Coordinates of C-alpha atoms and ligand atoms in Angstrom, one line a residue:
X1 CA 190.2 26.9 185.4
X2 CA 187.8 29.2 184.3
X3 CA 185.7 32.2 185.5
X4 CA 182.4 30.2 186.3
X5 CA 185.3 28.0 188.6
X6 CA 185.7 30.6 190.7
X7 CA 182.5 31.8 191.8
X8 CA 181.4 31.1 195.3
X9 CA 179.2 28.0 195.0
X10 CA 176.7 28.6 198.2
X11 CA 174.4 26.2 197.4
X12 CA 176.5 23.3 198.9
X13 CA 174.1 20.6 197.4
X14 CA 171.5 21.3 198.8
X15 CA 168.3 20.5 197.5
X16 CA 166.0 22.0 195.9
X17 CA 162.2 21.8 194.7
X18 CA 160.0 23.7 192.7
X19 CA 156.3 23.8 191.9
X20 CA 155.3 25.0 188.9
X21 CA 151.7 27.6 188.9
X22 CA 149.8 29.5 186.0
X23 CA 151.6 29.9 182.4
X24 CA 154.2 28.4 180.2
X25 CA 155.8 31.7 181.1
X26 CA 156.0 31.3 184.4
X27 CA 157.1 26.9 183.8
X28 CA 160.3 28.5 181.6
X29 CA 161.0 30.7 184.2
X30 CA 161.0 27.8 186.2
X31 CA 164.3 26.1 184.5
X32 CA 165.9 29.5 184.3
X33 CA 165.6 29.6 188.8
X34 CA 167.0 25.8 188.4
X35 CA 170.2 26.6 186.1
X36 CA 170.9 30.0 188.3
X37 CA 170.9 28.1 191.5
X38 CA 172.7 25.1 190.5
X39 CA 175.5 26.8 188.9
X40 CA 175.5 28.0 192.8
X41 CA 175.5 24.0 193.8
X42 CA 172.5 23.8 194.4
X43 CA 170.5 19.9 193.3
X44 CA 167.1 19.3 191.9
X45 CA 164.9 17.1 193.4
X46 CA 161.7 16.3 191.9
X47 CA 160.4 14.6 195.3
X48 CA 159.1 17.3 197.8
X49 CA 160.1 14.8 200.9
X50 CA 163.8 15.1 200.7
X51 CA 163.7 19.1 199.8
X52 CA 165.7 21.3 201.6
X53 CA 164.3 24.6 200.0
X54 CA 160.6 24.4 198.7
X55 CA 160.3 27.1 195.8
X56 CA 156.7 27.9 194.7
X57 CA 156.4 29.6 191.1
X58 CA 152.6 31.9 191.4
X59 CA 150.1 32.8 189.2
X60 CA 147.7 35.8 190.1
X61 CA 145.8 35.8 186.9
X62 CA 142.7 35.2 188.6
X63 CA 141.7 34.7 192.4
X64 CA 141.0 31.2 192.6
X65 CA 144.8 30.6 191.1
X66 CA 145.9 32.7 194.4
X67 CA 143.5 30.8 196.7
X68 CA 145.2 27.9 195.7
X69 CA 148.9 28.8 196.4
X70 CA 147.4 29.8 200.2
X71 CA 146.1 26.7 200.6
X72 CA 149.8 25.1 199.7
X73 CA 151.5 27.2 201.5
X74 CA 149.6 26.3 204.6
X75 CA 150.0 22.2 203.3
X76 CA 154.3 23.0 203.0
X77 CA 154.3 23.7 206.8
X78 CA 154.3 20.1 207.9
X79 CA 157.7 20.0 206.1
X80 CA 159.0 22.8 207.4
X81 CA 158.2 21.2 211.2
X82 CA 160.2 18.4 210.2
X83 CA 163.1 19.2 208.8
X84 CA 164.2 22.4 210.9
X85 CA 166.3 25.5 208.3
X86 CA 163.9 24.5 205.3
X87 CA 163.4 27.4 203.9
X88 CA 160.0 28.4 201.5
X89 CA 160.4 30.5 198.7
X90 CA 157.2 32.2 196.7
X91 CA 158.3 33.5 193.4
X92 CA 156.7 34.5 190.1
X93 CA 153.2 36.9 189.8
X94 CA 151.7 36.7 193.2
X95 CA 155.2 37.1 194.9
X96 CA 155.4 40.5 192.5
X97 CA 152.1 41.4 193.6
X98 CA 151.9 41.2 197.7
X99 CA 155.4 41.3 197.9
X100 CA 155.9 41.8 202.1
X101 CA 151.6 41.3 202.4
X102 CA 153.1 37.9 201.5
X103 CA 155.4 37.3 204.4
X104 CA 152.9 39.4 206.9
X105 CA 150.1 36.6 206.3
X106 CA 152.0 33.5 205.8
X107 CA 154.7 33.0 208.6
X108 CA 156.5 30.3 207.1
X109 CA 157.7 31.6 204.1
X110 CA 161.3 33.0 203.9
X111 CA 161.7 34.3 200.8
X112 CA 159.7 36.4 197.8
X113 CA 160.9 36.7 194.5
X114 CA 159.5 38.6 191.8
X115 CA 159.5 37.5 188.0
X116 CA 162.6 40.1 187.3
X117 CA 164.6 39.1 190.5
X118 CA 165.9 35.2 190.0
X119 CA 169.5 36.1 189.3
X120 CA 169.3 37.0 193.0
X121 CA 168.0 34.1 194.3
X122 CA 171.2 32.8 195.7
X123 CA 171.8 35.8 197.8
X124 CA 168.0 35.7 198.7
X125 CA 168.6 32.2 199.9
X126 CA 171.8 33.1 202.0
X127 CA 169.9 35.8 203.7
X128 CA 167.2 33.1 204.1
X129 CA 169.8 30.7 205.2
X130 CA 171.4 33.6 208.1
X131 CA 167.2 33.6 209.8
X132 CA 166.2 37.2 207.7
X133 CA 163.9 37.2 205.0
X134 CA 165.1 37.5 201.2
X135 CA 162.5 39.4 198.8
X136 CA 163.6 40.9 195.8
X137 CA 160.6 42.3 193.8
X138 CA 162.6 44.6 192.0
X139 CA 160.7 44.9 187.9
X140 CA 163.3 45.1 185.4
X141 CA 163.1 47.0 182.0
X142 CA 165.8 44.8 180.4
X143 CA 166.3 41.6 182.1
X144 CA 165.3 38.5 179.6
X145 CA 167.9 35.9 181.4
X146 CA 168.7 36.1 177.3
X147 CA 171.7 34.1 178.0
X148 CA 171.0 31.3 180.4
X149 CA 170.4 27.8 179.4
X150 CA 167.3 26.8 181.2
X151 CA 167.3 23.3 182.8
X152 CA 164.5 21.4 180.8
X153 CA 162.2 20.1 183.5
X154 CA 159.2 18.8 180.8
X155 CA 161.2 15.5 180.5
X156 CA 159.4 14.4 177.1
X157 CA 162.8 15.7 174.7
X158 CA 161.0 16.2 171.9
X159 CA 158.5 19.9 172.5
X160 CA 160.0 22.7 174.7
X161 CA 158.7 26.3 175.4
X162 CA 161.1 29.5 174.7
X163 CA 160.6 32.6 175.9
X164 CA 161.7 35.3 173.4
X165 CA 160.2 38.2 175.1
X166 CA 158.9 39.0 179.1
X167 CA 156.0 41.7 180.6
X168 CA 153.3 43.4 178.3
X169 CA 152.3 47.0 177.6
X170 CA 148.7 46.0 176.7
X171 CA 147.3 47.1 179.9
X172 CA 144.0 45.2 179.1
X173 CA 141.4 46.5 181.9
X174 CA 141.1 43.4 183.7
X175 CA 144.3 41.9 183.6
X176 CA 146.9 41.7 186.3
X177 CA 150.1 40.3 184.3
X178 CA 151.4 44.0 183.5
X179 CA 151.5 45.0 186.8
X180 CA 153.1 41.6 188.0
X181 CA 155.4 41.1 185.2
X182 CA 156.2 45.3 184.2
X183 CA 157.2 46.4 180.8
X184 CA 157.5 44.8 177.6
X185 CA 160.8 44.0 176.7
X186 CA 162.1 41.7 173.9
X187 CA 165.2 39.0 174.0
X188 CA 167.9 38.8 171.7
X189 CA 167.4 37.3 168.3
X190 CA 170.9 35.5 168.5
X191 CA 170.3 33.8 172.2
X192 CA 166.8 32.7 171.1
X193 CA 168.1 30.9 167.8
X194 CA 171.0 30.2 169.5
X195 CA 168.4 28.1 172.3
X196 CA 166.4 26.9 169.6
X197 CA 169.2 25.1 167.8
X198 CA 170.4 23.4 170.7
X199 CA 167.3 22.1 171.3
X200 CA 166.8 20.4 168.2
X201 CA 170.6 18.8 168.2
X202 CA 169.6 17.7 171.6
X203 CA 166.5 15.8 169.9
X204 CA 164.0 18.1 170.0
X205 CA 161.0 18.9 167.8
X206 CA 159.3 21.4 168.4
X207 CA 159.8 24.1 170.1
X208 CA 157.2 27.5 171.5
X209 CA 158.4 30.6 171.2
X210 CA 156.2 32.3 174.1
X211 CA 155.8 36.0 175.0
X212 CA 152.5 37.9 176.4
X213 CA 152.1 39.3 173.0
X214 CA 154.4 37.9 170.5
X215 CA 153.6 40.0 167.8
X216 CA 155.1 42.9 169.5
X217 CA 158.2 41.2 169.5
X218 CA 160.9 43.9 168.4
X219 CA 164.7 44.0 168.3
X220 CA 167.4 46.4 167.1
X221 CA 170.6 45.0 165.7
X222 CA 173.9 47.0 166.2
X223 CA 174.0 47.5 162.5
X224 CA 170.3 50.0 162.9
X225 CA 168.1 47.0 161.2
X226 CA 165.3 45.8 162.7
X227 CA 163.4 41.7 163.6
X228 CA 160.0 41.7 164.4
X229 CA 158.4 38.7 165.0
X230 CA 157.8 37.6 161.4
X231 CA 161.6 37.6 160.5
X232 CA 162.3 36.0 164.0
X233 CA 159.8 33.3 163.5
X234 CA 161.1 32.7 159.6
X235 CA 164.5 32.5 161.2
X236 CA 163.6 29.5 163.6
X237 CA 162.0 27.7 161.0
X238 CA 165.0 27.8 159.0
X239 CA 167.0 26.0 161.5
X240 CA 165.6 22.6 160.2
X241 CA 162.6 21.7 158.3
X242 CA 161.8 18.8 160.7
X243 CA 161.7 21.4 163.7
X244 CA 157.7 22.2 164.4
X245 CA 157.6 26.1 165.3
X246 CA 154.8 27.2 167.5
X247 CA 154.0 30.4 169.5
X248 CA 151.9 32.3 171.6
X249 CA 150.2 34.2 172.6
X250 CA 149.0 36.7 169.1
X251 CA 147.3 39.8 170.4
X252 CA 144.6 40.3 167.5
X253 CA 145.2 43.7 167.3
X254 CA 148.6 43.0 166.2
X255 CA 148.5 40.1 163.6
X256 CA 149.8 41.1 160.2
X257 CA 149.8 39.6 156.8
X258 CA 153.2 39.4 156.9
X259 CA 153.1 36.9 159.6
X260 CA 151.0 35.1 157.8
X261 CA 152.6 35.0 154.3
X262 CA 155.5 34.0 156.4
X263 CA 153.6 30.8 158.1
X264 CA 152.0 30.4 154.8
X265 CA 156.0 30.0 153.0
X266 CA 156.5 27.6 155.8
X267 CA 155.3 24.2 156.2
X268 CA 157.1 23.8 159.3
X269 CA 155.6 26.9 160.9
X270 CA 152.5 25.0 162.5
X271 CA 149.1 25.6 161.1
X272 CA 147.8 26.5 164.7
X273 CA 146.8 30.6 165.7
X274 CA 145.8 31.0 169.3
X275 CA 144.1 34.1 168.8
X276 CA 142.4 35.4 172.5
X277 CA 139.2 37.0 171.5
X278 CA 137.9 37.7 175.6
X279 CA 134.3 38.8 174.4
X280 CA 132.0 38.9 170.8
X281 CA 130.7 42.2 171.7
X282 CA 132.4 45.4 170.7
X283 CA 131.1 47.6 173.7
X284 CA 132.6 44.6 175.9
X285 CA 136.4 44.7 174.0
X286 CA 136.3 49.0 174.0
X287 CA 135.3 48.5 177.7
X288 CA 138.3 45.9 178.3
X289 CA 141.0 48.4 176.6
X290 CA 141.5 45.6 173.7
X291 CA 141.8 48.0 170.7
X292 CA 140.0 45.9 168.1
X293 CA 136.0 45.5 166.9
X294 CA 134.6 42.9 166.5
X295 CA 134.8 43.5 163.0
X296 CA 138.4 43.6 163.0
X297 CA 138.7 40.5 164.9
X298 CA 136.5 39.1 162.1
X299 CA 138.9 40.7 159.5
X300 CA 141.9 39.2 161.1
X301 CA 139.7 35.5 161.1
X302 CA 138.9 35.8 157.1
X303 CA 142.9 37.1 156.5
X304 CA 144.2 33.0 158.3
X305 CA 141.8 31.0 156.6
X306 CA 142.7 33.4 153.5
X307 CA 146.4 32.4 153.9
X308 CA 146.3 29.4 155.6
X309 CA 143.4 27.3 155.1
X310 CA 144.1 24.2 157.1
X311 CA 145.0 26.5 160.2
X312 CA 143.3 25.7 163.2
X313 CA 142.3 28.7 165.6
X314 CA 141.6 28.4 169.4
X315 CA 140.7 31.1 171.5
X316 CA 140.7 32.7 175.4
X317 CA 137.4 33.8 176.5
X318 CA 135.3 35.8 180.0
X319 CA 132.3 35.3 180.9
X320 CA 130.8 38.2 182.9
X321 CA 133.4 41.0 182.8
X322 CA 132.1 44.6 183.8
X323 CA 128.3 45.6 182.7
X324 CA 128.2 42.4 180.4
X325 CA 124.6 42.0 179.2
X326 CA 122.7 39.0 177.6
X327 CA 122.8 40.9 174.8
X328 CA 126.9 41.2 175.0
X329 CA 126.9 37.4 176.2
X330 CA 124.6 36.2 172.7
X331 CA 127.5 38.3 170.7
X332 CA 130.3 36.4 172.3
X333 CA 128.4 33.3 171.7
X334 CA 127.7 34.0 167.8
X335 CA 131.2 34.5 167.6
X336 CA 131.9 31.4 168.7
X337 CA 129.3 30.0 166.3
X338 CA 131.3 32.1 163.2
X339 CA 134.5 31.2 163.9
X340 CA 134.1 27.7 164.4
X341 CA 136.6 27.6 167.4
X342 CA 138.7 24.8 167.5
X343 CA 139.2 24.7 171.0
X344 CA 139.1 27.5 173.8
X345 CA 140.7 28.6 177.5
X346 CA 137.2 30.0 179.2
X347 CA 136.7 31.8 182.5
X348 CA 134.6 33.6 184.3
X349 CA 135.8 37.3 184.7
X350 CA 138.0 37.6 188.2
X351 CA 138.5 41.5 189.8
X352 CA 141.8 41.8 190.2
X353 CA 143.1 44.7 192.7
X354 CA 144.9 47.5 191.6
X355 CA 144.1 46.7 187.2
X356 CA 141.8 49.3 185.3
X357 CA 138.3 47.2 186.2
X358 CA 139.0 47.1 189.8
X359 CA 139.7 51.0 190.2
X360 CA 136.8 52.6 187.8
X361 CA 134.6 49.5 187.2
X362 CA 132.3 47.8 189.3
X363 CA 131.9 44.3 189.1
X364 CA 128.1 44.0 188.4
X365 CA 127.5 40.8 187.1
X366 CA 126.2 38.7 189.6
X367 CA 128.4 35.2 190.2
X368 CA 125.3 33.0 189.4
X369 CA 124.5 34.8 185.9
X370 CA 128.4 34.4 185.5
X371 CA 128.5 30.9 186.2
X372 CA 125.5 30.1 183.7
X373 CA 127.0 32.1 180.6
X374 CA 130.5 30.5 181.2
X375 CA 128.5 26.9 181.1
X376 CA 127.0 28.0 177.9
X377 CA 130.0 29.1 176.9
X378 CA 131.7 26.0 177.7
X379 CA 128.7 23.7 176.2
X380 CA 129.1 25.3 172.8
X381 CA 132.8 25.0 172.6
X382 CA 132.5 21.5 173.3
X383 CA 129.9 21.0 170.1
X384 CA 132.5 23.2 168.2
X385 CA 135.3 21.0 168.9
X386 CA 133.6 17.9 168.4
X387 CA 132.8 19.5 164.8
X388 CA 136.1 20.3 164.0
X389 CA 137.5 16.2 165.1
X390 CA 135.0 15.1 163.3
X391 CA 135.7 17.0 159.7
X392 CA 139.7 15.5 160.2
X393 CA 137.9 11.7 160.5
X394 CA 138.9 10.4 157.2
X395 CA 142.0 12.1 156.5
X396 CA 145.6 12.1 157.3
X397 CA 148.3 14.0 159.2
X398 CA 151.7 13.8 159.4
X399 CA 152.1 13.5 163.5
X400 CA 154.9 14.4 165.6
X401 CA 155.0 11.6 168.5
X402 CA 155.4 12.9 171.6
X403 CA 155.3 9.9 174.1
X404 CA 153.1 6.8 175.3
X405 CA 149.3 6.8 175.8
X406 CA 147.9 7.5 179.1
X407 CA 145.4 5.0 178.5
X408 CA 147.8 2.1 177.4
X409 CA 151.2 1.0 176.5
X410 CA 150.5 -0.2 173.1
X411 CA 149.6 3.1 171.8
X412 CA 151.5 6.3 170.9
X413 CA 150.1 10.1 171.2
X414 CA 151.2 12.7 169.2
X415 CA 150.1 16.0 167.9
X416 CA 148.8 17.6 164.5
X417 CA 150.1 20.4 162.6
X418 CA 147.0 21.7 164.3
X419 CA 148.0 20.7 167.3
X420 CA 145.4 18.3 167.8
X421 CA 146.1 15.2 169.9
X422 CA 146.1 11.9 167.8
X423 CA 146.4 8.7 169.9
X424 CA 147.3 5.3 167.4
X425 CA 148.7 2.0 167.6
X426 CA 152.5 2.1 168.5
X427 CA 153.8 -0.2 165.4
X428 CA 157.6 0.6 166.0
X429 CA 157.7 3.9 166.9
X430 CA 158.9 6.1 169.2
X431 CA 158.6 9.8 170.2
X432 CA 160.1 11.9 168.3
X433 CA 159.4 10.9 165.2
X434 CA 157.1 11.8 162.6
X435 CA 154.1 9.5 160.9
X436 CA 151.2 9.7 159.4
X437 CA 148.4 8.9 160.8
X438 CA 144.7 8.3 159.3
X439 CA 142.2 9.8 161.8
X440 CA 139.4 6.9 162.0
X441 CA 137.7 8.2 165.1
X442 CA 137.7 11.2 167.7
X443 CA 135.9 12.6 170.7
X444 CA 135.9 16.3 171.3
X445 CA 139.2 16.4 173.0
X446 CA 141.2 13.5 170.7
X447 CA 141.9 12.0 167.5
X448 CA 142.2 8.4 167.3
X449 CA 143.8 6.9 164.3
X450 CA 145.8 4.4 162.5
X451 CA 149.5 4.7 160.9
X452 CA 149.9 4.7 157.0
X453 CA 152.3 4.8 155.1
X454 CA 153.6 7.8 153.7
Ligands
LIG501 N1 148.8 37.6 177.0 C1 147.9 36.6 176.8 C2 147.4 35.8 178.0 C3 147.0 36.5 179.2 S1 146.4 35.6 180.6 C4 146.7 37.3 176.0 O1 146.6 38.5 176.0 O2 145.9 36.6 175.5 C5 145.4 34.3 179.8 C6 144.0 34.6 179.8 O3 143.4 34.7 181.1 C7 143.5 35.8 179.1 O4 143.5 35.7 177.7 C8 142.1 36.0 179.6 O5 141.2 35.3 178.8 C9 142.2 35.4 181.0 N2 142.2 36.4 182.0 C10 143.1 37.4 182.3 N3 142.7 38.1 183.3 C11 141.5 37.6 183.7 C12 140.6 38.0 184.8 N4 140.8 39.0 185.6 N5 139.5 37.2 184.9 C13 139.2 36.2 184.1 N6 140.1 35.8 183.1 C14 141.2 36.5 182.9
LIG502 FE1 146.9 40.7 179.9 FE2 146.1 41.9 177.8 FE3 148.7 41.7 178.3 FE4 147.3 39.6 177.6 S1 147.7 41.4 176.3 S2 148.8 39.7 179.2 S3 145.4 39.9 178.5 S4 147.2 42.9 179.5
LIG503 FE1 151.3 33.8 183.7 FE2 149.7 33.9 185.7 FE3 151.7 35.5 185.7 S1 149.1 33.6 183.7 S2 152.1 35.8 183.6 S3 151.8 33.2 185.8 S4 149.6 36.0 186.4

């Protein structure tokens, strides 16, 4: 028998269900909950109804992703009235940041765990389980669950996320995640390759390797040497040439040339950069504690398409933050224009309590003038992207299929290098493999295409 044999297993198959809110972050951490609690035999259930404990996994990044995990909660209750002990859980970003607040409002839930706290889950539960309330927001400056095998839950077996590091020391004036996720800390080169190279025996791809600011990423071997993320990323790629490497996010403040020489060395190191800019103007990035111009944001732009000239390069942007003017807003939008975005996350600009904006900023912008520069915003990037599908009409990409087309049977999606979606005739294909694929046709969101051969 071994050691894992001998633990008490509490969880007694019951079963459990989990909802999955905000980043790829918080959908890894996800899998992690799900292999700590059923090495305590505890069962997955992807089916709410027959749920004994209802998890909820919470983003905070902005307030209408909170406003939406109230409104669940208040939708879980009519479970909880019918099958008397199920027990709610609220875990990830929001649980970290109103902790008991959350348990004061919401009656029904039992237990609060923050990002740092799942490897006591099962003793939250137990204490659930006995009528008291389990929270455990507890921040953490080494956990990384380095070693646990996280359940895959994304069910495709060919693209998974890893997490090789967890918090951020960015302290960006608007943003909640360091105060809901705590210090940067990095995961263990060995247990990341060591993930990474399961995953592709098992099938897999492509795989994401996904920290707050991956560039940052920083380990020290016993023997005093040193991978950052450069090394780390050359090492994954060396696993197998038909294994697609992605990550995110790059803070631009922190993208070197080395990276890039390394992607560059690499075809497998996909020819993709999400590169958050947040604003055009360089009053608006000093004002949000980015630590880059506009210039040097520019630099960092001419330094990919230098290296790597088929790289695409999306973006994160916010309308309306602090003292924004037109004037700030036109600079964001030229930016846009100069780039040539591929494809962009935008939002309007959210206070969050207790971050550098709420306590010395005030939020001046009224919510109309926000709402019209994130629809111009929004309208440009959708010219933009349209743009960029339409210069890759014509030619042809070697396309990792990743599963059947929503829109019917006989066709196959699958992504670019670029990670662009491609949609084509199935032929005798099936995911996980790689074709190439002439793009014929696009809309601003898709490729469409036909297979050739190689
Ligand atoms: N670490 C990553 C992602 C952070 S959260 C990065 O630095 O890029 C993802 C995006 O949400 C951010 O890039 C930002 O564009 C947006 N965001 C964060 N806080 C916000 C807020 N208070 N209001 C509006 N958007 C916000
Ligand atoms: Fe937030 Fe900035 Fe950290 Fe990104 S880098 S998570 S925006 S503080
Ligand atoms: Fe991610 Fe939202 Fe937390 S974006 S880190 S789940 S606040």
């Amino acid at each position: 028998m071994n050691i894992k044999d001998l633990r008490p297993r509490t969880g007694d198959g019951r079963k459990v269900y989990i909802e999955t809110y905000g980043c790829q972050m918080n959908v890894g951490d996800s899998e992690i909950v799900l292999s700590i609690l059923q090495d305590e035999g505890y069962v997955y259930t992807a089916r709410i109804d027959e749920a004994d404990i209802i998890l909820v996994n919470t983003c905070s990044v902005r307030d209408n992703a909170e406003q939406r995990i109230w409104g669940r909660l208040q939708e879980f209750k009519q479970y909880k009235k019918r099958k008397p002990g199920l027990l709610i859980g609220v875990l990830g970003c929001m649980a970290e940041r109103l902790r008991e607040q959350l348990l004061e409002k919401e009656r029904s839930v039992d237990i609060v765990a923050g990002p740092d706290a799942y490897r006591d889950l099962p003793n939250l539960v137990r204490t659930a389980t006995s009528g008291g309330h389990g929270v455990n927001v507890q921040l953490s400056r080494e956990e990384t669950y380095a070693e646990i095998s996280p359940v895959r839950l994304d069910q495709n077996g060919v693209s998974a996320f890893i997490a090789i590091m967890r918090g951020c020391n960015n302290m960006c004036a608007y943003c909640v995640v360091p105060y809901t996720r705590g210090r940067e800390r990095s995961r263990d080169p060995k247990t990341i390759l060591h993930e990474a190279r399961e995953l592709f025996e098992a099938g897999y791809r492509e795989v994401t390797l996904l920290g707050q600011n991956v560039n940052s990423y920083a380990w020290e071997c016993e023997d005093g040497s040193r991978v950052d993320f450069p090394t780390l990323l050359r090492l994954v790629a060396e696993i197998d040439p038909r294994l697609r490497v992605r990550f995110a996010t790059s803070h631009p403040k922190d993208l070197s040339d080395k990276l890039l020489e390394v992607m560059a060395a690499m075809p497998n190191l996909c020819r993709s950069i999400h590169l958050p800019a947040q604003s055009g103007s360089t009053r608006m990035l000093a004002l949000m504690n980015r630590k880059y111009t506009r210039e040097w944001y520019l630099d960092r732009i001419a330094a990919i398409r230098r290296y790597l000239p088929d790289c695409a390069i999306t973006t994160d942007l916010i309308a309306g933050f602090c003292t924004e003017t037109e004037e700030d807003h036109q600079a964001t939008l030229s930016l846009m224009r100069e780039v040539g975005y591929d494809f962009a996350y935008m939002f309007k600009y959210s206070v969050r309590p207790d971050t550098k904006a709420a306590r010395t900023m005030e939020d001046d912008v009224p919510d109309e003038v926000k709402t019209a520069r994130l629809t111009q915003i929004i309208n440009l990037q959708n010219e933009l992207s349209l743009e960029s599908n339409r210069r890759d009409v014509g030619k042809r990409f070697e396309v990792l299929i990743e599963g059947v087309s929503k829109r019917s049977e006989q066709q196959l999606f699958g992504r670019t290098s670029q990670n662009k979606v491609v949609v084509f005739d199935r032929g005798d294909h099936t995911p996980g493999e790689y074709v190439t694929v002439e793009v014929t046709d696009c809309s601003s969101a898709t490729l469409m295409g036909h297979l050739v051969e190689k």
